[in-house]
Short mmCIF file of C-alpha atoms and ligand atoms in Angstrom, two decimals:
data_model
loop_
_atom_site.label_atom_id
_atom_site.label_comp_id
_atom_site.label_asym_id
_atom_site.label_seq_id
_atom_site.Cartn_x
_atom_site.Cartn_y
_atom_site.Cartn_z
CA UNK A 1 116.18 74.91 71.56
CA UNK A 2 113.83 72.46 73.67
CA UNK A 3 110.06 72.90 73.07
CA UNK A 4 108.85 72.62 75.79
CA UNK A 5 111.37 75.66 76.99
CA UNK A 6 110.35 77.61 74.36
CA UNK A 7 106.88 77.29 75.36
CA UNK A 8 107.50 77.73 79.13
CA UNK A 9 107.48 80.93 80.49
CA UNK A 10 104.43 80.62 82.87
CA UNK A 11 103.44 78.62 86.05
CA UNK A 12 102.87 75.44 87.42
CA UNK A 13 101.11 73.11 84.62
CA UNK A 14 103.99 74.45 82.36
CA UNK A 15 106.70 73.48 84.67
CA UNK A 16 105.38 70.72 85.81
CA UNK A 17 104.38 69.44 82.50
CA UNK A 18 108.17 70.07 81.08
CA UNK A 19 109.27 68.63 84.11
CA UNK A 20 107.20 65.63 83.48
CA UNK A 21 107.44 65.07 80.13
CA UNK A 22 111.49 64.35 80.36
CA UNK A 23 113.97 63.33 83.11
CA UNK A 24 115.25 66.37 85.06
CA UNK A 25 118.38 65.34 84.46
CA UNK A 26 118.07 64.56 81.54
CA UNK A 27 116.33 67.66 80.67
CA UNK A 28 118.82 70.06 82.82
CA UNK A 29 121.67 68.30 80.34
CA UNK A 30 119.99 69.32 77.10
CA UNK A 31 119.97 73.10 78.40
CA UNK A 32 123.76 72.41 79.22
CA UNK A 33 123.68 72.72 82.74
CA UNK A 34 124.80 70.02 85.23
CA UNK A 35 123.98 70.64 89.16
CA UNK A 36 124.48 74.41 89.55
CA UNK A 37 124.39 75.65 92.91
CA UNK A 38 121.95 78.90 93.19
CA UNK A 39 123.29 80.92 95.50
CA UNK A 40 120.49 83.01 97.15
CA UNK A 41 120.92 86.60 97.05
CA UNK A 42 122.15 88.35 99.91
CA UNK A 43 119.84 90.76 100.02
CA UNK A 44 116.98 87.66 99.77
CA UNK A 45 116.22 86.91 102.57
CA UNK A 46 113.45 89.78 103.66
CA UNK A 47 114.29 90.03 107.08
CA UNK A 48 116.45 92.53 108.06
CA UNK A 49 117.93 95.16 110.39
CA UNK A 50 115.47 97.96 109.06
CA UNK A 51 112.52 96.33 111.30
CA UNK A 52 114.39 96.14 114.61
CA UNK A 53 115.42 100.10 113.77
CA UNK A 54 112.26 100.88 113.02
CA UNK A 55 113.17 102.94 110.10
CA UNK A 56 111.88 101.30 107.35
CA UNK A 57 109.87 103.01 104.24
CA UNK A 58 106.24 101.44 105.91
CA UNK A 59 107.31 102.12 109.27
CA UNK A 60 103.77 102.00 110.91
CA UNK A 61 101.70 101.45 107.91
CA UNK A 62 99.06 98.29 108.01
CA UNK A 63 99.84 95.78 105.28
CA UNK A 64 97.11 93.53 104.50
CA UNK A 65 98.05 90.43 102.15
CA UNK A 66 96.56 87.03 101.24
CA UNK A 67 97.87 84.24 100.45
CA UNK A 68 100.86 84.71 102.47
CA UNK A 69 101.49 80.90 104.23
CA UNK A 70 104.28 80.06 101.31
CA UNK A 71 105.97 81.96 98.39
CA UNK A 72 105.27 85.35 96.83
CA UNK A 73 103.09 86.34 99.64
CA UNK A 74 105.44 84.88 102.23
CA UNK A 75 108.29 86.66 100.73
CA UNK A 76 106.45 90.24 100.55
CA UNK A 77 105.31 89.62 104.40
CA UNK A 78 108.62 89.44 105.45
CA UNK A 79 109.84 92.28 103.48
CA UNK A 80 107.16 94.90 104.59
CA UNK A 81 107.60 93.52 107.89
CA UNK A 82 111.46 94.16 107.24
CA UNK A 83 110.51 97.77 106.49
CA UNK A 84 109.08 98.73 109.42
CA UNK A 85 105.05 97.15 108.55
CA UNK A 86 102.43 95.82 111.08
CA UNK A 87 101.42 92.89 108.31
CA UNK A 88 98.01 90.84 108.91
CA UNK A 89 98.10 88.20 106.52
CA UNK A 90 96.13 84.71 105.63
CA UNK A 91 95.61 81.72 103.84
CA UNK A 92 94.30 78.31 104.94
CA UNK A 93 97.06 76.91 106.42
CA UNK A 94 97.36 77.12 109.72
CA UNK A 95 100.45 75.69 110.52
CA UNK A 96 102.23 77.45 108.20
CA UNK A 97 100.07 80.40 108.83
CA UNK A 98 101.49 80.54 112.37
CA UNK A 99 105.10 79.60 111.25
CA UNK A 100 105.25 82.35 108.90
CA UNK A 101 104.40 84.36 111.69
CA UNK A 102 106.98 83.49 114.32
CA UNK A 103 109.50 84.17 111.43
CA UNK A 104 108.64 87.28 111.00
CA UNK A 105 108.35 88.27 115.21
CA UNK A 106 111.00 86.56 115.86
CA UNK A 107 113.02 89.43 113.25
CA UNK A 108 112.15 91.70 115.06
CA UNK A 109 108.78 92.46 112.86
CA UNK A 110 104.95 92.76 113.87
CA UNK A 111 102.33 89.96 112.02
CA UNK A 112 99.48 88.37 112.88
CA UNK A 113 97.64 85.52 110.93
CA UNK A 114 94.57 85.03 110.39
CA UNK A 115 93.05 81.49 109.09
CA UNK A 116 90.76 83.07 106.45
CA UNK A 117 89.84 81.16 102.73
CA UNK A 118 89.10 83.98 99.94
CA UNK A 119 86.75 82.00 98.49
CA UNK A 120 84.44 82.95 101.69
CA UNK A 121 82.47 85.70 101.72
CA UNK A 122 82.34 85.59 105.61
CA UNK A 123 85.95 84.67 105.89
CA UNK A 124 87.18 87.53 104.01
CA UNK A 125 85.20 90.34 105.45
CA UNK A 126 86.59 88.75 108.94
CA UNK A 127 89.96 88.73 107.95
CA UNK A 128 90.04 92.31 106.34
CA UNK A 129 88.01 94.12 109.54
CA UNK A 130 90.54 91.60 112.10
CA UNK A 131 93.56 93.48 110.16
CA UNK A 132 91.90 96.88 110.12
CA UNK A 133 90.93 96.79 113.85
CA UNK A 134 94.59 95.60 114.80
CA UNK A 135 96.44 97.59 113.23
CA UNK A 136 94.33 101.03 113.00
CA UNK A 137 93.18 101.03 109.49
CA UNK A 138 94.75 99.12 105.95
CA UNK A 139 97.33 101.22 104.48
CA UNK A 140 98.52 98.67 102.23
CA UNK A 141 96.95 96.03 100.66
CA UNK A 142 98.17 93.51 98.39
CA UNK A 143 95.39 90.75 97.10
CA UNK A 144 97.95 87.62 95.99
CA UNK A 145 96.46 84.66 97.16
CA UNK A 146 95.67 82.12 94.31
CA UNK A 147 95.82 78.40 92.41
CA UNK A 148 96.73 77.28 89.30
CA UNK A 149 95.57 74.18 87.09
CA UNK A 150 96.24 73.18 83.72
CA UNK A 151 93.73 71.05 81.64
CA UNK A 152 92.72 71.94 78.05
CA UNK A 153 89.25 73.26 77.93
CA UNK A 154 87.14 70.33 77.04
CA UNK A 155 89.05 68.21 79.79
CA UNK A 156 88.54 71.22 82.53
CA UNK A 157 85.68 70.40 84.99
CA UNK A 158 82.99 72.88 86.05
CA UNK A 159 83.93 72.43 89.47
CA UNK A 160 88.23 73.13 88.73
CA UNK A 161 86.72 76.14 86.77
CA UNK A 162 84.73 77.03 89.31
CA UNK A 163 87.65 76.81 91.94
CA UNK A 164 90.06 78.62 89.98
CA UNK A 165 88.22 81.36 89.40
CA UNK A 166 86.55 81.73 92.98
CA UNK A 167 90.25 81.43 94.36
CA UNK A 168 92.29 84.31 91.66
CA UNK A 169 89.13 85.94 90.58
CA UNK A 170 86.50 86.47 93.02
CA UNK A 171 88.69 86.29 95.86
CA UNK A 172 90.46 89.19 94.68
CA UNK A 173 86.99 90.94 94.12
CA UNK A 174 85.86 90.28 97.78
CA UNK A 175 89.26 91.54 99.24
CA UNK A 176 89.18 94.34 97.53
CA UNK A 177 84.87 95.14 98.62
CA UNK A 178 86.08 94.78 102.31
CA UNK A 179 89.40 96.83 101.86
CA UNK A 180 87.96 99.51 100.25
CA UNK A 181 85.23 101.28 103.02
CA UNK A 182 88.33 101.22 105.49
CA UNK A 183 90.60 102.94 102.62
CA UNK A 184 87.50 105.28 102.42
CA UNK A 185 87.57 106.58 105.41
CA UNK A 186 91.41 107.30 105.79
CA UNK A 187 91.01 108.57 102.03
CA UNK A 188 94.05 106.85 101.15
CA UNK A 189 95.68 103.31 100.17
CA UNK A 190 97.15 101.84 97.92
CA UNK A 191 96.20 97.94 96.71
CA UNK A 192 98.32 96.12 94.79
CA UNK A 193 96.86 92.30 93.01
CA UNK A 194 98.66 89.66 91.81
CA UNK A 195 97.39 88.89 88.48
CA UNK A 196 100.24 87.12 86.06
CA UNK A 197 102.17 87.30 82.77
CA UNK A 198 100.04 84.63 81.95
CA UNK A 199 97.12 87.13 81.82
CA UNK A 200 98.36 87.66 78.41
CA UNK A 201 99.78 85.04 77.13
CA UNK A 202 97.67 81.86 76.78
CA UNK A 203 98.67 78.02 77.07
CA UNK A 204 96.27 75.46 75.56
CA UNK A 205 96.38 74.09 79.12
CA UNK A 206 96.05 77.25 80.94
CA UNK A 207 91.85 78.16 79.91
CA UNK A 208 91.05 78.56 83.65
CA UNK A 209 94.07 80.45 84.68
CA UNK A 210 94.72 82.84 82.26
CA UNK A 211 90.66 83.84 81.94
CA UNK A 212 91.17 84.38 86.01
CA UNK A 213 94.32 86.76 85.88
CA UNK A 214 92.49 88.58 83.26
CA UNK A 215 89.70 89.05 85.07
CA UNK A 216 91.92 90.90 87.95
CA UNK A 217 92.89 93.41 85.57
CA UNK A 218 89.88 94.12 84.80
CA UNK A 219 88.98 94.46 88.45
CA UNK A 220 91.76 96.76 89.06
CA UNK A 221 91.11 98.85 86.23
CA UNK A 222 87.72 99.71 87.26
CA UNK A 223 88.96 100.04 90.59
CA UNK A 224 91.70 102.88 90.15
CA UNK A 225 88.99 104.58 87.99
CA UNK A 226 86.08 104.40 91.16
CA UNK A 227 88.59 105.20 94.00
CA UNK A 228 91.15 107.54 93.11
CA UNK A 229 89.57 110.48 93.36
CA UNK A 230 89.62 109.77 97.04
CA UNK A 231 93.45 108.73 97.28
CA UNK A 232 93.35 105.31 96.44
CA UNK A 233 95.60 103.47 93.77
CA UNK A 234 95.22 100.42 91.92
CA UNK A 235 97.53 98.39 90.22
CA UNK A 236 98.03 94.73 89.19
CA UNK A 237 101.26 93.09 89.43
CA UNK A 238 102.10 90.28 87.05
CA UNK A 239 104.78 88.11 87.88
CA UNK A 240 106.67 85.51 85.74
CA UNK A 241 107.09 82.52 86.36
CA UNK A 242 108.79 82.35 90.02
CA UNK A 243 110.28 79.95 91.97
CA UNK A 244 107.63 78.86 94.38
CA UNK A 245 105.94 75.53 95.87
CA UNK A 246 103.34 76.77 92.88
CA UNK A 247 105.54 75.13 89.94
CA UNK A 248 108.29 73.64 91.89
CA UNK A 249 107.00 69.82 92.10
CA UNK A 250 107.23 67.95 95.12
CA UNK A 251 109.64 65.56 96.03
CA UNK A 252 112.44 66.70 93.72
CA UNK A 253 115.79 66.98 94.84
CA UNK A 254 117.12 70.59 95.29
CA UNK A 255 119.95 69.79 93.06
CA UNK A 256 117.71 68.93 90.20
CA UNK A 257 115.48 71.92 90.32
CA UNK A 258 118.00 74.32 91.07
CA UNK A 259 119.63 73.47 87.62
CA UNK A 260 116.19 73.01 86.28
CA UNK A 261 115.00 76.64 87.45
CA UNK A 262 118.03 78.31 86.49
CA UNK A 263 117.99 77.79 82.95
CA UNK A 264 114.38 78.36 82.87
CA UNK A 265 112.87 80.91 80.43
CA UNK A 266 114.87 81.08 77.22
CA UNK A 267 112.44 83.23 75.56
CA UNK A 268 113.32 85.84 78.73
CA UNK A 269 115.94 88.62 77.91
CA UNK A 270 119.14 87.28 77.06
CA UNK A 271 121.09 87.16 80.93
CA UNK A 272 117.93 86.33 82.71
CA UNK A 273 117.00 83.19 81.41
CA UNK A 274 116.12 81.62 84.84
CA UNK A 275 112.97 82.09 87.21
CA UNK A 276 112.27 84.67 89.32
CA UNK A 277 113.42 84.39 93.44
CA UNK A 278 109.70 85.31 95.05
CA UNK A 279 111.72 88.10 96.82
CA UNK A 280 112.18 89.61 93.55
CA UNK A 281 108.55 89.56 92.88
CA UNK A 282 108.66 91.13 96.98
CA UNK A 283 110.41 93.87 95.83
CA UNK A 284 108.20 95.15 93.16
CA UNK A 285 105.41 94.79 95.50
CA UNK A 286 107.05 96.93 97.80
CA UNK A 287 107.70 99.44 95.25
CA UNK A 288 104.38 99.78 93.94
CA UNK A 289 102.97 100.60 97.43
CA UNK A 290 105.83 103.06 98.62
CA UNK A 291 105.11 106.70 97.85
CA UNK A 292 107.64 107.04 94.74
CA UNK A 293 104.51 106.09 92.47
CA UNK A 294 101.78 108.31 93.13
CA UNK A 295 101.44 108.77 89.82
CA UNK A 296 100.75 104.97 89.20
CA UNK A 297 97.28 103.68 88.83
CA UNK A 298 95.22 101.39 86.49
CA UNK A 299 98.83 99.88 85.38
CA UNK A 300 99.48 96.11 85.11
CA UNK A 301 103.00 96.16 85.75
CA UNK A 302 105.40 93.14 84.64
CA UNK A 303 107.75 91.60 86.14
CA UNK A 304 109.06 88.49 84.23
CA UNK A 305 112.26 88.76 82.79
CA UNK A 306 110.83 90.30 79.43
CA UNK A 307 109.71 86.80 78.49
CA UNK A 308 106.72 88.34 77.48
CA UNK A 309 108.03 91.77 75.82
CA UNK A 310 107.95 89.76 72.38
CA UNK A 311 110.17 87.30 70.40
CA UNK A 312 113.61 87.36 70.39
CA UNK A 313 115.94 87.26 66.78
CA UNK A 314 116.78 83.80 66.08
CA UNK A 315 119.73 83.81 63.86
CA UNK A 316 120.07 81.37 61.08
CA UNK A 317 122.59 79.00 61.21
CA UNK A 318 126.08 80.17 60.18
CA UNK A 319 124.95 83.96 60.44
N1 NAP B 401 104.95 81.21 91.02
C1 NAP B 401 104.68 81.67 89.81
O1 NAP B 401 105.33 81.28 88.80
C2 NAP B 401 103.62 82.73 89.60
C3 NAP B 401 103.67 83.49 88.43
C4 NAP B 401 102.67 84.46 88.21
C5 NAP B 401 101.69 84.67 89.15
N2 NAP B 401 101.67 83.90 90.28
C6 NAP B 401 100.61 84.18 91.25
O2 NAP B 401 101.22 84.58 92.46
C7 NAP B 401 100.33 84.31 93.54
C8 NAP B 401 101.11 83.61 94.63
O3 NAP B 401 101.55 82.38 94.11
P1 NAP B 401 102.89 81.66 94.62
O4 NAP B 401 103.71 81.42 93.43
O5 NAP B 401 103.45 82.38 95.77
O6 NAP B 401 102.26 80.26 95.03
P2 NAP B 401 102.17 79.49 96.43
O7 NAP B 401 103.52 79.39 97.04
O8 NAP B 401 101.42 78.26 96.13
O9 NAP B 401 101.30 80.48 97.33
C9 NAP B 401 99.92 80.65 97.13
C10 NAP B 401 99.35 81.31 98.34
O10 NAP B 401 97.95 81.53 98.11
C11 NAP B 401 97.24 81.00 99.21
N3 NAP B 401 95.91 80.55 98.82
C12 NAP B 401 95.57 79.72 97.79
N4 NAP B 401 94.24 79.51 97.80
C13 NAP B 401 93.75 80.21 98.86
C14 NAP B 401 92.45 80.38 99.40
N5 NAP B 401 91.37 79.79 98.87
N6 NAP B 401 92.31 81.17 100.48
C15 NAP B 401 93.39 81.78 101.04
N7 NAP B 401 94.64 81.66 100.57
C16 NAP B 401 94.80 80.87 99.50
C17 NAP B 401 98.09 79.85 99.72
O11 NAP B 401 97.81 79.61 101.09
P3 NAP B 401 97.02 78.32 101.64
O12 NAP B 401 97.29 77.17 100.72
O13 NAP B 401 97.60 78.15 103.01
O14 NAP B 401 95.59 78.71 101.64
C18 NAP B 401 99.48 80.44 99.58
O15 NAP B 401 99.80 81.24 100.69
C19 NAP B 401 99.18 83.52 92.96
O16 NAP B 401 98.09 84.39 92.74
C20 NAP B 401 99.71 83.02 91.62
O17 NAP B 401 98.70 82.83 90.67
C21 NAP B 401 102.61 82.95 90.54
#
């Protein structure tokens, strides 16, 4: 099996460096695969009927998320909004911000972006009381925004450490500061952060990274243990590696990474060796805040095809 598949089951340097390191064809041909057409789920696409009926499970509830202008965040926007959610979202992007937006009004849903950067203080607290005054309150909160970069440690600047960890780390802790006196008063919420299966599973490349999404659970540990004697739940959600502009590089063509994704992960349980759709990683999100878990708090709950449930048997030849 190809190394550097072996070694991939997390993110953007890894993909990105695999991708890299051999042609895409080339390297979509030593996994066997040629152009394979993905087809996307049916159920994918996060809009849906529920929203216009009105009849969703978070029909009414205030959904705050960050980091919701592309991807995982994007995808779980659209969903909650698909369910019936008033969804206040940001991330720097305006453009996007705004696009995202129309996407999900245009279904039939209620958003409203915000331009907010978690790495500022000011920005945050905006953002969080915007949401809360909108919408009556934050029922729902799910702290995803983040970055990735992949240098080994000695290569790693103080400023890219800096970043990182401002972005997945202490962005998540200032969400959560603001969230929490409005969850207070309602004495109930439920926050869900995106921390990653790379929180426990290191790559020499991946110092920054992996010390940030450990740091979340951390947070959200000692989080479920302050507030949920008043209602509140914590839990951390760690994706696998998911097909997002986070590891998908720029520029390729769609035939080439749809081959490339889909044989992705060969250390993942054996008929899921691909990455994860981000409205796959939507759905769990949604899950973890409905009311079927009230019994969930403090967890750190996977979602990665099992690449990181432990090593699979390798057969010796012949056997
Ligand atoms: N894709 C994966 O394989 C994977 C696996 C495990 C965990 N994760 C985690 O999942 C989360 C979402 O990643 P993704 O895959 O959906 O990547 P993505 O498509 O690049 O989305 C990242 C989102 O975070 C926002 N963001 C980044 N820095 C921000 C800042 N300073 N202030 C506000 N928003 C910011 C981005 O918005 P702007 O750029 O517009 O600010 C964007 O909306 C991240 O925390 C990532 O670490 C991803």
């Amino acid at each position: 099996m190809d190394t550097d598949a072996q070694t991939g089951s997390s993110e953007q340097t890894d993909a990105g460096a695999s991708l890299g390191r051999r042609s895409l064809l080339g390297g979509a041909a030593v996994l066997g695969l040629g152009s394979v057409a993905l087809a996307s789920p049916a159920h994918a696409t996060g809009v849906g009927p529920s929203s216009r009926s009105g009849r969703g499970r978070f029909h009414g509830r205030s959904v705050l998320i960050t980091g919701a202008t592309s991807g995982i965040g994007r995808a779980t926007a659209r969903a909650f909004a698909a369910e019936g959610a008033h969804v206040g979202f940001c991330g720097r992007r305006a453009e996007l911000g705004r696009q995202v937006e129309r996407e999900i009004r245009d279904a039939g849903g209620e958003a409203t972006y915000v331009q907010a950067d978690v790495r500022v203080d000011a920005q945050v607290r905006g953002f969080v009381d915007r949401v809360a005054s909108r919408y009556g309150g934050i029922d729902v909160a799910f702290n995803n925004a983040g970055i990735g970069g992949g240098r080994l440690p000695h290569e790693l600047s103080v400023e890219e450490w800096d970043d990182i960890q401002a972005t997945n780390a202490r962005g998540v802790f200032l969400a959560i500061k603001y969230e929490i006196p409005h969850m207070l008063r309602a004495r109930r919420g439920v926050i869900i952060c995106t921390s990653s299966s790379a929180a426990g599973q290191a790559r020499p490349n991946g110092a920054a990274y992996t010390a940030s999404k450990r740091a979340v659970q951390g947070l959200v540990k000692a989080a479920a243990l302050a507030y949920g004697p008043q209602g509140i739940r914590v839990n951390a959600l760690l994706p696998g590696t998911t097909d997002t502009p986070f590891v998908r590089p720029p520029g390729i063509p769609d035939a080439d990474w749809l081959a490339y994704k889909q044989a992705w992960g060969p250390l993942n349980v054996d008929g899921l060796e691909r990455m994860a759709e981000a409205e796959e990683i939507a759905r769990a999100v949604l899950g973890l805040a409905s009311d079927d878990f009230p019994y969930m708090t403090g967890a750190s709950i996977t979602v990665d095809g099992g690449s990181t449930a432990g090593r699979k048997m390798v057969q010796p030849r012949g056997a």
